[in-house]
Amino acid sequence: MNSVESIISEVIEPKAIEVDRYGVYPRAGMDALGKAGLLGLVSAKDVGGRGEGLRAASSLVEQVGTACGSTGMVLCMHLCGAAVIEQHGPRELREAIAAGRHVTTLALSEAGSRSHFWAPVSTALAVPDADTVRLDADKSWATSAGQADSYVWSSKPVAAKGMSTLWLVPGNAPGLSFPVAFDGMGLRGNSSSPIVARDVRVPRSAMLGADGGGFDIMMGNVLPHFQVLGSSCYLGIMEAATRKAAAHVTKTRLLHTGQSLADLATIRAYLARMRMKTDMVRGLIRDTLDALESGREDAQLRVLEVKAAVGELAPEVTELGMRVCGGAAYRKEVGIDRHFRDASAVTVMSPTTDLLYDFIGKAMTGMPLFG
């Protein structure tokens, strides 16, 4: 069972309802992806990885997100963290990720800076007479909190100038706690919970990149990966809702007229809107990948636009699915309600849709984005 299709059909999809209904972390799906070498998709071949880029990662996350939004988001965050570790982390950890033995994630958002993830207020203090740093933080959200094997962690710099420094923090580090279990409206299995760090000690060698260099890594590596892969997960959710809505109205009949729901022009118009908006997001993701791969001048603008677009369209498409399927959509067997709830998370995930609009407007008028 090494193909993506078989993992999805035999493991991820059958578990999706349980993951959603009971808030179960999708361990089985992640384990299956790991055994197939897909957690090492962006890891270099010389450490045992697939050596693929963002385009292949986008396709994988979309496919997984179509089956289960929670698993898609956990995978998205793992691949975002893995891309940073691949660039700046130790070889032994890169090998563990490539072998599917290690799940990582991002721990950037903080209670003190909210959706401004690039500006941590948490601290990293050098411990006197020791090659060790003390981390203290109140992280507001981290996918796979309490489940991941490591966190790509942000703090203020230890001594250098700059906005932030990134660290590799073990998932079992003493001093980490998870005060609130995740019980969300959607993406219920992604374990996106706060993390509190009190006197967490890591060696200075756990620093990813240079002290004070976190902002550059976030903008050059984390942001493109998260914007594209997060959007790809939501594209999968949109695709699932669109397919299920079309299937439902095709097979559901009005016995007194002999018509299917699909025979109604209004229903077909709603389906057409779902199809078009889903394909619009797919086209924008592909154009963003083209821009990044070719170094196009508008690449940064596309990176900003892609999640802003999905932030508007994913809730709209899934709401249309609820409308098309009517009362049946409120029952679990159709499955539209899960996609509707999962899609609602997109607007609040950092950077939020409204914040992205501000960035896009700044880019259009020649203003500094973070000034």
Coordinates of N, CA and C in Angstrom, one line a residue, residues 126-213:
A126 N 19.9 33.2 26.8 CA 21.1 32.4 26.9 C 21.2 32.1 28.4
V127 N 21.5 30.8 28.7 CA 21.8 30.3 30.0 C 23.2 30.5 30.4
P128 N 23.6 31.3 31.4 CA 25.0 31.5 31.7 C 25.8 30.2 31.9
D129 N 27.0 30.2 31.5 CA 27.9 29.1 31.6 C 27.4 27.8 31.1
A130 N 26.5 27.9 30.1 CA 26.0 26.7 29.4 C 25.7 27.0 28.0
D131 N 25.9 26.0 27.1 CA 25.6 26.2 25.7 C 24.1 25.9 25.5
T132 N 23.3 26.6 26.2 CA 21.8 26.3 26.3 C 21.0 27.6 26.3
V133 N 19.8 27.5 25.7 CA 18.9 28.6 25.7 C 17.6 28.2 26.3
R134 N 17.1 29.2 27.1 CA 15.8 29.0 27.7 C 14.7 29.7 26.9
L135 N 13.7 28.9 26.6 CA 12.5 29.4 25.8 C 11.3 29.5 26.7
D136 N 10.7 30.7 26.6 CA 9.4 30.9 27.3 C 8.4 31.5 26.3
A137 N 7.2 30.9 26.3 CA 6.3 31.4 25.2 C 4.8 31.0 25.6
D138 N 3.9 31.7 25.0 CA 2.5 31.3 25.0 C 2.1 31.3 23.5
K139 N 2.2 30.1 22.9 CA 1.8 29.9 21.5 C 0.3 29.8 21.5
S140 N -0.3 30.5 20.6 CA -1.8 30.5 20.6 C -2.4 29.3 19.8
W141 N -1.7 28.9 18.8 CA -2.2 27.8 18.0 C -1.0 27.1 17.4
A142 N -1.1 25.8 17.4 CA -0.1 25.0 16.6 C -0.8 23.7 16.2
T143 N -0.9 23.5 15.0 CA -1.4 22.2 14.5 C -0.5 21.0 15.0
S144 N -1.2 19.9 15.3 CA -0.5 18.8 15.9 C 0.1 19.0 17.3
A145 N -0.4 20.0 18.0 CA 0.1 20.3 19.3 C -0.1 19.1 20.2
G146 N 1.0 18.7 20.9 CA 1.0 17.5 21.7 C 1.1 16.2 21.0
Q147 N 1.1 16.3 19.7 CA 1.2 15.1 18.8 C 2.5 15.0 18.0
A148 N 3.0 16.2 17.6 CA 4.2 16.2 16.7 C 5.4 15.8 17.5
D149 N 6.4 15.3 16.7 CA 7.7 14.9 17.3 C 8.6 16.1 17.5
S150 N 8.3 17.2 16.7 CA 9.1 18.5 16.9 C 8.3 19.6 16.4
Y151 N 8.7 20.8 16.9 CA 8.1 22.1 16.5 C 9.2 23.0 15.9
V152 N 8.9 23.6 14.8 CA 9.7 24.7 14.3 C 9.1 26.0 15.0
W153 N 9.9 26.5 15.9 CA 9.5 27.4 16.9 C 10.1 28.8 16.7
S154 N 9.3 29.8 17.0 CA 9.8 31.2 16.8 C 10.0 31.9 18.2
S155 N 10.9 32.8 18.3 CA 11.1 33.6 19.5 C 11.8 34.9 19.1
K156 N 11.8 35.8 20.0 CA 12.7 37.0 19.8 C 14.2 36.5 19.7
P157 N 15.0 37.2 19.1 CA 16.5 36.8 19.0 C 17.1 36.7 20.4
V158 N 18.1 35.9 20.5 CA 18.9 35.8 21.8 C 19.7 37.1 22.0
A159 N 20.4 37.5 21.0 CA 21.3 38.7 21.1 C 21.3 39.6 19.9
A160 N 21.1 39.0 18.7 CA 21.2 39.7 17.5 C 20.0 40.7 17.3
K161 N 20.2 41.6 16.3 CA 19.1 42.4 15.9 C 18.2 41.6 14.9
G162 N 17.0 42.0 14.8 CA 16.1 41.3 13.9 C 14.8 41.0 14.7
M163 N 13.8 40.6 14.0 CA 12.5 40.4 14.6 C 12.4 39.0 15.3
S164 N 13.1 38.0 14.8 CA 12.8 36.7 15.3 C 14.0 35.7 15.0
T165 N 14.0 34.6 15.8 CA 14.9 33.5 15.6 C 14.1 32.2 15.6
L166 N 14.4 31.3 14.8 CA 13.7 30.0 14.8 C 14.5 28.9 15.5
W167 N 13.8 28.0 16.1 CA 14.4 26.9 16.8 C 13.7 25.6 16.5
L168 N 14.4 24.5 16.7 CA 13.9 23.2 16.6 C 13.6 22.6 18.0
V169 N 12.4 22.5 18.4 CA 12.0 22.1 19.8 C 11.4 20.7 19.8
P170 N 12.0 19.8 20.5 CA 11.4 18.4 20.6 C 10.0 18.5 21.1
G171 N 9.2 17.6 20.6 CA 7.8 17.5 21.1 C 7.7 17.1 22.5
N172 N 8.6 16.4 23.1 CA 8.6 16.0 24.4 C 9.5 16.8 25.4
A173 N 9.8 18.0 25.0 CA 10.8 18.8 25.8 C 10.1 19.1 27.1
P174 N 10.8 18.9 28.2 CA 10.3 19.3 29.6 C 10.0 20.8 29.6
G175 N 8.9 21.2 30.2 CA 8.5 22.6 30.2 C 7.4 22.9 29.2
L176 N 7.1 22.0 28.3 CA 6.0 22.3 27.3 C 4.7 21.7 28.0
S177 N 3.6 22.5 27.8 CA 2.3 22.0 28.2 C 1.2 22.5 27.3
F178 N 0.1 21.8 27.3 CA -1.0 22.0 26.3 C -2.3 22.2 27.1
P179 N -2.5 23.5 27.5 CA -3.6 23.7 28.5 C -5.0 23.5 28.1
V180 N -5.2 23.6 26.8 CA -6.6 23.5 26.3 C -6.6 22.5 25.1
A181 N -7.4 21.4 25.3 CA -7.6 20.4 24.2 C -8.4 21.0 23.1
F182 N -8.0 20.7 21.9 CA -8.7 21.2 20.7 C -10.1 20.7 20.6
D183 N -11.1 21.5 20.5 CA -12.5 21.1 20.3 C -13.1 22.1 19.3
G184 N -12.7 22.1 18.1 CA -13.1 23.1 17.1 C -14.3 22.8 16.3
M185 N -14.8 23.8 15.6 CA -16.0 23.7 14.8 C -15.7 22.8 13.6
G186 N -14.5 22.9 13.0 CA -14.1 22.2 11.9 C -12.6 21.7 12.0
L187 N -12.1 21.0 11.1 CA -10.7 20.4 11.1 C -10.5 19.8 12.5
R188 N -11.5 19.0 13.0 CA -11.6 18.6 14.4 C -10.5 17.7 14.8
G189 N -9.8 17.0 13.8 CA -8.7 16.1 14.2 C -7.3 16.7 14.1
N190 N -7.2 18.0 13.8 CA -5.8 18.5 13.6 C -5.1 18.9 14.8
S191 N -5.7 18.8 16.0 CA -5.1 19.1 17.3 C -4.4 20.4 17.3
S192 N -5.2 21.5 16.9 CA -4.6 22.8 16.8 C -4.9 23.5 18.1
S193 N -4.0 23.4 19.0 CA -4.2 23.9 20.4 C -3.0 24.9 20.8
P194 N -3.3 25.6 21.9 CA -2.2 26.4 22.4 C -1.1 25.6 23.0
I195 N 0.1 26.2 23.0 CA 1.3 25.5 23.7 C 1.9 26.6 24.6
V196 N 2.1 26.2 25.9 CA 2.8 27.0 26.8 C 4.2 26.5 27.1
A197 N 5.2 27.3 27.0 CA 6.5 26.9 27.3 C 7.0 27.7 28.5
R198 N 7.5 27.0 29.5 CA 8.1 27.6 30.7 C 9.4 26.9 31.0
D199 N 10.4 27.7 30.8 CA 11.8 27.3 31.1 C 12.1 26.0 30.2
V200 N 11.8 26.1 29.0 CA 12.2 25.0 28.1 C 13.6 25.2 27.6
R201 N 14.4 24.2 27.9 CA 15.9 24.3 27.6 C 16.2 23.6 26.3
V202 N 16.8 24.2 25.3 CA 17.3 23.6 24.1 C 18.8 24.0 23.9
P203 N 19.6 23.2 23.3 CA 21.0 23.6 23.0 C 21.0 24.7 21.9
R204 N 22.0 25.5 21.9 CA 22.1 26.6 20.9 C 22.1 26.0 19.5
S205 N 22.6 24.7 19.4 CA 22.6 24.1 18.1 C 21.2 23.8 17.6
A206 N 20.2 24.0 18.4 CA 18.8 23.8 17.9 C 18.3 25.0 17.1
M207 N 19.1 26.1 17.1 CA 18.8 27.2 16.3 C 18.7 26.9 14.8
L208 N 17.7 27.3 14.1 CA 17.5 27.0 12.7 C 17.8 28.3 12.0
G209 N 19.0 28.3 11.3 CA 19.4 29.6 10.7 C 20.2 30.4 11.7
A210 N 20.3 31.7 11.4 CA 21.1 32.6 12.2 C 20.2 33.2 13.3
D211 N 20.8 33.7 14.4 CA 20.1 34.4 15.4 C 19.6 35.7 14.7
G212 N 18.3 36.0 14.9 CA 17.8 37.2 14.2 C 17.4 37.0 12.8
G213 N 17.6 35.8 12.3 CA 17.3 35.5 10.9 C 16.0 34.8 10.6

